[in-house]
Amino acid sequence: MAKSPENLSEAELEERTNAHPMSVPFLWLGRESTIKNFMWLPIAGMIICTALGLIYPPHHLAPWDFFGSWTVIGFVAYSLVVFSAGPLFKLLARNEDYYGEGGLPDPEYSTEGDHHD
Amino acid sequence: MIDILQINPGLWVILAGIICAFLPVSPIRKALVLLAPIFAAVMIFQIYGAQEVIGGVINFAGMDYTTLRIDRLSMIWGYLFCLAGVLNAIYGLHEKCKITDSSALIYMGAALAGVFSGDLLTLFIFWELAAISSVFLVWKGGEHSYASGIRYLAIHVLSGVLLLAGAIVYGRANGGDFTFGNIGLGAPGGWLLLIAMGIKCGFPFLHNWIQDAYPKASITGTVILSAFTTKLALYALARGFAGEDILIYIGAVMTCFPVFFAVIENDLRRVLSYSLNNQLGFMVCGIGIGTPLAMNGVAAHVVADVIFKGLLFMSMGAVMLRTGTTKASELGGLFRSMPYTTLFCLIGAGSIAAFPLLSAFVTKSMILTAALEEHLWVPLAMLLFASAGVMEHSGIKVPYFTFFSHDSGRRVKEAPWNMLTAMGLASLLCIVFALPGVSFGYKLLYSLLPYEVDYHPYTPDHVIFQLQLLFAAITAFCILKKYGLYPSEKRAEIIDFDWTYRKLGLGIAKWIGAMWTRLSVNITGLRKTFIDNAGKRLYQIFSPAGAMSEAAPSGLAAVLTAGMLVIALLIMFITSV
């Protein structure tokens, strides 16, 4: 996946220079094309496992079990959680210093000293 | 002569913690922090054979305290605490802080001594000691953690007071027998004990101290805290309330509600605190089911949870150390700078999500199977929903927003060697405890469980259906992200049930205070006016210049005297009749 140094753009060279040596072979993980195409991996896994469910049916059946039921549960439950985020955020989010205690640690509040040593 | 095999192993660790408080040389202190849990583990091994061991009975104030009881249930917790102590010690090697070293050891020792307590009064002593010693780890988080620490202490002391009250009621009803065995809700004091344990265990509406204190503790402190308090409470529940139906539903609710908070929380250490709550729910539910399979699942999942949750907190601690924040909105792209931490975090995330070949796959599934076998359909549905939720907050959100997502542009150093070593060991354990078909794999973990194990996690249907759930969740994430439906991370304070006492309760208390002040001012004014007026009147009447001193005609004086005599006579007459 990694390109040879002569084929790299200036930005890629800079990224490579600043990265940890162990990360260099994996910099492709941050590329737009990788992120775009990554989704095919879980989709393929999902389809294969759902199909395999026909060959290996569950030993113990729950009342809601049908072909691909766990796939449906995983997809719907995950989506439900994510879709609940919008209204919940509107309902429960307040300013970071809402309680007047300085909020959680971050570069402005942190007491751990210089973290970029 | 004292037999050292009659001494609770936790006491050695507490002693090491006390010594640490007076040791000025950091390397010696660190050696003690590392060696004390190892020594405690050796002592457990020496004391416990295959039979239950009861010893260390002390008579104090006319009561017997059983300070040592090791059986199959407490043994696994004991070894686990020692293991966590070693990992935490390695993780904190870079931190030269006497308070952290000392309180970490006393806290761990108290938790260890607590699980080996044979009676409720001894448990109470170590229950409170664990609370008091651990608050220093919260306060080491800095000035912003002071109020959280106070709340943490208040809530835990309350838990201890309830435990003591429950123990006294229970002990008196049993003729002075305080033995800590199966209690049940029907026993006198049972509810008090359950609430005391529920506070420490993070029951719904009693859970906020976890999300309040843990993200505000020091980097090392959060990792240490995540291992002991809640697990000591779980042990107490498993010992005292196994098979109580109410726990099935409490546990099921505990698995679900944190999922909704975690998805909108920006601080990733707080996300992990919600995730901790969620995992505790699985175990509380298992305790409620109470069958041998469920109890084995609880004990196994406690081991897995301490390791993978510790690992996730460690990885976020490393990120915090290097970047100064764990806010998802400020992070991203750190895999370029921290490749090892990224890898370890991914292993922790995969473990908590229960991917095959990682620890929760062989532990959490025992609890789910127990629910299935008992036909507990509603709780089972809730646990399945929560499993997809775990994938969201700990499996995807934590590693994705920290190490991948958009590049925050931060180029930092990799974590220090000691942190990497601790994370590496924890990662290794996550894998080793899930390895199939070898004696040191999951079979080793199963050999330590309280009951005989007849459970095989690597059946084709289990692997396939678990992967269906996980792949479907990841697919949902990818699709929602691709179409911009996944919410972006925003800086905010997410209010939870603690709003009732941090805002509403505080507001009411402040209002009562203000009203009281105003009332006091008014009452003082009224009292002053009344006293002033009365004084003035009395002065006007009785002073040398007053009305009574004025010269009056002798006839009038005689009439007045006669009138007073009549009144006196009347009173005497009425009272004598």
Short mmCIF file of N, CA and C in Angstrom, two decimals, chain B residues 470-577:
data_model
loop_
_atom_site.label_atom_id
_atom_site.label_comp_id
_atom_site.label_asym_id
_atom_site.label_seq_id
_atom_site.Cartn_x
_atom_site.Cartn_y
_atom_site.Cartn_z
N LEU B 470 -21.67 -7.42 15.28
CA LEU B 470 -20.59 -6.43 15.27
C LEU B 470 -20.39 -5.83 13.88
N PHE B 471 -20.41 -6.67 12.85
CA PHE B 471 -20.24 -6.15 11.48
C PHE B 471 -21.41 -5.23 11.11
N ALA B 472 -22.60 -5.61 11.56
CA ALA B 472 -23.77 -4.77 11.26
C ALA B 472 -23.63 -3.40 11.93
N ALA B 473 -23.13 -3.40 13.16
CA ALA B 473 -22.94 -2.13 13.87
C ALA B 473 -21.89 -1.27 13.17
N ILE B 474 -20.79 -1.89 12.75
CA ILE B 474 -19.74 -1.12 12.06
C ILE B 474 -20.27 -0.61 10.72
N THR B 475 -21.05 -1.45 10.03
CA THR B 475 -21.64 -1.01 8.75
C THR B 475 -22.56 0.20 8.98
N ALA B 476 -23.35 0.13 10.04
CA ALA B 476 -24.23 1.26 10.34
C ALA B 476 -23.41 2.53 10.58
N PHE B 477 -22.31 2.38 11.32
CA PHE B 477 -21.44 3.54 11.57
C PHE B 477 -20.91 4.12 10.26
N CYS B 478 -20.40 3.23 9.38
CA CYS B 478 -19.82 3.70 8.11
C CYS B 478 -20.88 4.42 7.27
N ILE B 479 -22.06 3.85 7.19
CA ILE B 479 -23.11 4.46 6.36
C ILE B 479 -23.55 5.81 6.96
N LEU B 480 -23.76 5.83 8.26
CA LEU B 480 -24.19 7.08 8.90
C LEU B 480 -23.11 8.16 8.76
N LYS B 481 -21.88 7.74 8.85
CA LYS B 481 -20.75 8.69 8.72
C LYS B 481 -20.68 9.21 7.28
N LYS B 482 -20.82 8.29 6.35
CA LYS B 482 -20.70 8.65 4.93
C LYS B 482 -21.77 9.68 4.54
N TYR B 483 -22.97 9.49 5.05
CA TYR B 483 -24.06 10.40 4.67
C TYR B 483 -24.25 11.55 5.66
N GLY B 484 -23.24 11.77 6.49
CA GLY B 484 -23.26 12.93 7.40
C GLY B 484 -24.33 12.83 8.48
N LEU B 485 -24.77 11.62 8.79
CA LEU B 485 -25.81 11.46 9.82
C LEU B 485 -25.23 11.19 11.19
N TYR B 486 -23.92 10.95 11.22
CA TYR B 486 -23.28 10.72 12.52
C TYR B 486 -22.97 12.08 13.14
N PRO B 487 -23.41 12.32 14.38
CA PRO B 487 -23.22 13.66 14.95
C PRO B 487 -21.74 13.98 15.19
N SER B 488 -21.39 15.23 14.91
CA SER B 488 -20.00 15.64 15.16
C SER B 488 -19.82 15.86 16.65
N GLU B 489 -18.58 15.76 17.08
CA GLU B 489 -18.28 15.93 18.50
C GLU B 489 -18.22 17.42 18.86
N LYS B 490 -18.99 17.79 19.86
CA LYS B 490 -19.03 19.21 20.25
C LYS B 490 -18.68 19.34 21.72
N ARG B 491 -18.01 20.45 22.03
CA ARG B 491 -17.64 20.70 23.44
C ARG B 491 -18.88 21.09 24.20
N ALA B 492 -19.15 20.37 25.28
CA ALA B 492 -20.31 20.70 26.11
C ALA B 492 -20.24 19.93 27.42
N GLU B 493 -20.97 20.40 28.38
CA GLU B 493 -21.16 19.64 29.62
C GLU B 493 -22.50 18.94 29.48
N ILE B 494 -22.49 17.62 29.54
CA ILE B 494 -23.74 16.87 29.42
C ILE B 494 -24.30 16.64 30.82
N ILE B 495 -25.48 17.14 31.05
CA ILE B 495 -26.03 16.97 32.39
C ILE B 495 -26.66 15.59 32.55
N ASP B 496 -26.49 15.04 33.71
CA ASP B 496 -27.01 13.71 34.04
C ASP B 496 -27.81 13.86 35.33
N PHE B 497 -28.11 12.75 35.98
CA PHE B 497 -28.95 12.81 37.18
C PHE B 497 -28.30 13.62 38.31
N ASP B 498 -26.95 13.76 38.25
CA ASP B 498 -26.30 14.53 39.31
C ASP B 498 -26.69 16.01 39.27
N TRP B 499 -27.36 16.40 38.17
CA TRP B 499 -27.90 17.76 38.10
C TRP B 499 -28.83 18.00 39.30
N THR B 500 -29.52 16.96 39.74
CA THR B 500 -30.49 17.14 40.84
C THR B 500 -29.82 17.62 42.12
N TYR B 501 -28.58 17.17 42.36
CA TYR B 501 -27.93 17.67 43.58
C TYR B 501 -26.87 18.74 43.31
N ARG B 502 -26.31 18.73 42.08
CA ARG B 502 -25.28 19.75 41.81
C ARG B 502 -25.89 21.09 41.43
N LYS B 503 -27.08 21.07 40.84
CA LYS B 503 -27.73 22.33 40.46
C LYS B 503 -29.01 22.55 41.27
N LEU B 504 -29.96 21.60 41.09
CA LEU B 504 -31.27 21.77 41.74
C LEU B 504 -31.12 21.76 43.26
N GLY B 505 -30.46 20.73 43.77
CA GLY B 505 -30.29 20.60 45.22
C GLY B 505 -29.50 21.77 45.77
N LEU B 506 -28.42 22.11 45.06
CA LEU B 506 -27.58 23.23 45.50
C LEU B 506 -28.38 24.53 45.45
N GLY B 507 -29.19 24.66 44.38
CA GLY B 507 -30.03 25.87 44.24
C GLY B 507 -31.03 25.97 45.39
N ILE B 508 -31.66 24.84 45.70
CA ILE B 508 -32.63 24.84 46.81
C ILE B 508 -31.92 25.17 48.13
N ALA B 509 -30.75 24.56 48.33
CA ALA B 509 -29.99 24.82 49.56
C ALA B 509 -29.61 26.30 49.64
N LYS B 510 -29.18 26.86 48.50
CA LYS B 510 -28.79 28.28 48.47
C LYS B 510 -30.01 29.16 48.76
N TRP B 511 -31.16 28.78 48.16
CA TRP B 511 -32.39 29.55 48.36
C TRP B 511 -32.81 29.52 49.83
N ILE B 512 -32.73 28.31 50.42
CA ILE B 512 -33.07 28.19 51.84
C ILE B 512 -32.10 29.04 52.68
N GLY B 513 -30.83 29.00 52.30
CA GLY B 513 -29.83 29.80 53.01
C GLY B 513 -30.13 31.29 52.93
N ALA B 514 -30.48 31.72 51.68
CA ALA B 514 -30.78 33.15 51.48
C ALA B 514 -32.03 33.54 52.25
N MET B 515 -33.05 32.67 52.17
CA MET B 515 -34.30 32.97 52.89
C MET B 515 -34.05 33.02 54.40
N TRP B 516 -33.23 32.10 54.86
CA TRP B 516 -32.92 32.05 56.29
C TRP B 516 -32.20 33.34 56.72
N THR B 517 -31.27 33.78 55.86
CA THR B 517 -30.53 35.01 56.17
C THR B 517 -31.50 36.19 56.25
N ARG B 518 -32.39 36.25 55.23
CA ARG B 518 -33.36 37.37 55.21
C ARG B 518 -34.28 37.30 56.43
N LEU B 519 -34.72 36.08 56.74
CA LEU B 519 -35.61 35.89 57.88
C LEU B 519 -34.89 36.29 59.18
N SER B 520 -33.62 35.88 59.26
CA SER B 520 -32.83 36.22 60.45
C SER B 520 -32.72 37.72 60.61
N VAL B 521 -32.45 38.40 59.46
CA VAL B 521 -32.32 39.86 59.51
C VAL B 521 -33.63 40.48 59.99
N ASN B 522 -34.75 40.00 59.41
CA ASN B 522 -36.05 40.56 59.79
C ASN B 522 -36.40 40.26 61.24
N ILE B 523 -36.14 39.02 61.66
CA ILE B 523 -36.44 38.65 63.05
C ILE B 523 -35.59 39.48 64.01
N THR B 524 -34.31 39.63 63.62
CA THR B 524 -33.41 40.43 64.46
C THR B 524 -33.95 41.86 64.58
N GLY B 525 -34.41 42.41 63.43
CA GLY B 525 -34.94 43.77 63.42
C GLY B 525 -36.18 43.87 64.30
N LEU B 526 -37.07 42.87 64.11
CA LEU B 526 -38.32 42.88 64.90
C LEU B 526 -38.03 42.77 66.40
N ARG B 527 -37.10 41.82 66.68
CA ARG B 527 -36.77 41.61 68.10
C ARG B 527 -36.17 42.88 68.71
N LYS B 528 -35.30 43.53 67.90
CA LYS B 528 -34.63 44.74 68.38
C LYS B 528 -35.67 45.83 68.63
N THR B 529 -36.59 45.97 67.66
CA THR B 529 -37.64 47.00 67.80
C THR B 529 -38.49 46.72 69.04
N PHE B 530 -38.84 45.41 69.19
CA PHE B 530 -39.68 45.05 70.34
C PHE B 530 -38.98 45.33 71.65
N ILE B 531 -37.70 44.88 71.72
CA ILE B 531 -36.94 45.06 72.98
C ILE B 531 -36.74 46.56 73.25
N ASP B 532 -36.42 47.29 72.15
CA ASP B 532 -36.20 48.75 72.31
C ASP B 532 -37.47 49.42 72.85
N ASN B 533 -38.61 49.08 72.21
CA ASN B 533 -39.88 49.70 72.62
C ASN B 533 -40.25 49.33 74.04
N ALA B 534 -40.06 48.02 74.35
CA ALA B 534 -40.41 47.58 75.71
C ALA B 534 -39.52 48.28 76.74
N GLY B 535 -38.22 48.36 76.39
CA GLY B 535 -37.27 49.04 77.30
C GLY B 535 -37.65 50.49 77.52
N LYS B 536 -38.03 51.11 76.37
CA LYS B 536 -38.39 52.53 76.45
C LYS B 536 -39.62 52.71 77.35
N ARG B 537 -40.59 51.81 77.14
CA ARG B 537 -41.82 51.88 77.93
C ARG B 537 -41.55 51.69 79.42
N LEU B 538 -40.74 50.61 79.68
CA LEU B 538 -40.42 50.32 81.08
C LEU B 538 -39.69 51.50 81.72
N TYR B 539 -38.80 52.10 80.90
CA TYR B 539 -38.05 53.25 81.41
C TYR B 539 -39.00 54.39 81.74
N GLN B 540 -39.94 54.57 80.77
CA GLN B 540 -40.89 55.67 80.97
C GLN B 540 -41.74 55.45 82.23
N ILE B 541 -41.96 54.19 82.57
CA ILE B 541 -42.81 53.91 83.72
C ILE B 541 -42.03 53.84 85.03
N PHE B 542 -40.90 53.04 84.96
CA PHE B 542 -40.25 52.71 86.24
C PHE B 542 -39.00 53.51 86.56
N SER B 543 -38.45 54.25 85.59
CA SER B 543 -37.21 54.99 85.89
C SER B 543 -37.49 56.10 86.90
N PRO B 544 -36.40 56.63 87.49
CA PRO B 544 -36.62 57.72 88.48
C PRO B 544 -37.42 58.88 87.90
N ALA B 545 -37.27 59.01 86.52
CA ALA B 545 -38.04 60.11 85.92
C ALA B 545 -39.37 59.62 85.35
N GLY B 546 -39.68 58.31 85.59
CA GLY B 546 -40.85 57.69 84.98
C GLY B 546 -42.17 58.01 85.69
N ALA B 547 -43.24 57.48 85.05
CA ALA B 547 -44.59 57.80 85.53
C ALA B 547 -44.83 57.32 86.96
N MET B 548 -44.22 56.12 87.28
CA MET B 548 -44.47 55.58 88.61
C MET B 548 -43.80 56.40 89.71
N SER B 549 -42.78 57.16 89.30
CA SER B 549 -42.06 57.94 90.29
C SER B 549 -42.71 59.31 90.52
N GLU B 550 -43.66 59.62 89.66
CA GLU B 550 -44.29 60.93 89.80
C GLU B 550 -45.14 60.97 91.08
N ALA B 551 -45.17 62.11 91.67
CA ALA B 551 -45.98 62.27 92.90
C ALA B 551 -47.45 62.12 92.55
N ALA B 552 -48.13 61.26 93.28
CA ALA B 552 -49.56 61.06 93.01
C ALA B 552 -50.36 61.39 94.28
N PRO B 553 -51.61 61.76 94.13
CA PRO B 553 -52.42 62.07 95.32
C PRO B 553 -52.56 60.81 96.18
N SER B 554 -52.54 60.97 97.52
CA SER B 554 -52.57 59.80 98.40
C SER B 554 -53.86 59.01 98.26
N GLY B 555 -54.95 59.71 97.92
CA GLY B 555 -56.24 59.02 97.71
C GLY B 555 -56.18 58.03 96.57
N LEU B 556 -55.58 58.47 95.48
CA LEU B 556 -55.45 57.60 94.29
C LEU B 556 -54.58 56.38 94.63
N ALA B 557 -53.48 56.61 95.38
CA ALA B 557 -52.59 55.51 95.78
C ALA B 557 -53.36 54.50 96.63
N ALA B 558 -54.21 54.99 97.50
CA ALA B 558 -54.99 54.09 98.36
C ALA B 558 -55.96 53.26 97.54
N VAL B 559 -56.55 53.89 96.52
CA VAL B 559 -57.49 53.16 95.64
C VAL B 559 -56.76 52.06 94.88
N LEU B 560 -55.60 52.43 94.33
CA LEU B 560 -54.81 51.45 93.57
C LEU B 560 -54.42 50.28 94.46
N THR B 561 -53.96 50.54 95.64
CA THR B 561 -53.54 49.49 96.57
C THR B 561 -54.73 48.58 96.91
N ALA B 562 -55.88 49.20 97.12
CA ALA B 562 -57.07 48.42 97.45
C ALA B 562 -57.46 47.53 96.28
N GLY B 563 -57.37 48.09 95.07
CA GLY B 563 -57.69 47.30 93.85
C GLY B 563 -56.78 46.10 93.72
N MET B 564 -55.49 46.28 93.96
CA MET B 564 -54.53 45.18 93.86
C MET B 564 -54.83 44.13 94.93
N LEU B 565 -55.22 44.58 96.11
CA LEU B 565 -55.56 43.65 97.19
C LEU B 565 -56.78 42.79 96.81
N VAL B 566 -57.77 43.44 96.18
CA VAL B 566 -58.97 42.71 95.74
C VAL B 566 -58.58 41.63 94.72
N ILE B 567 -57.75 42.02 93.77
CA ILE B 567 -57.33 41.04 92.72
C ILE B 567 -56.61 39.86 93.38
N ALA B 568 -55.70 40.15 94.31
CA ALA B 568 -54.94 39.09 95.00
C ALA B 568 -55.89 38.17 95.76
N LEU B 569 -56.86 38.74 96.46
CA LEU B 569 -57.81 37.93 97.22
C LEU B 569 -58.65 37.03 96.30
N LEU B 570 -59.05 37.61 95.17
CA LEU B 570 -59.85 36.84 94.19
C LEU B 570 -59.06 35.63 93.69
N ILE B 571 -57.83 35.89 93.35
CA ILE B 571 -57.00 34.79 92.84
C ILE B 571 -56.86 33.70 93.91
N MET B 572 -56.57 34.08 95.12
CA MET B 572 -56.44 33.11 96.21
C MET B 572 -57.72 32.32 96.41
N PHE B 573 -58.87 33.01 96.31
CA PHE B 573 -60.16 32.35 96.49
C PHE B 573 -60.40 31.32 95.39
N ILE B 574 -60.13 31.74 94.14
CA ILE B 574 -60.37 30.83 93.00
C ILE B 574 -59.49 29.59 93.10
N THR B 575 -58.23 29.81 93.43
CA THR B 575 -57.31 28.64 93.49
C THR B 575 -57.62 27.72 94.66
N SER B 576 -58.17 28.27 95.74
CA SER B 576 -58.47 27.41 96.91
C SER B 576 -59.75 26.60 96.73
N VAL B 577 -60.63 27.01 95.81
CA VAL B 577 -61.92 26.30 95.64
C VAL B 577 -61.66 24.94 94.97
#
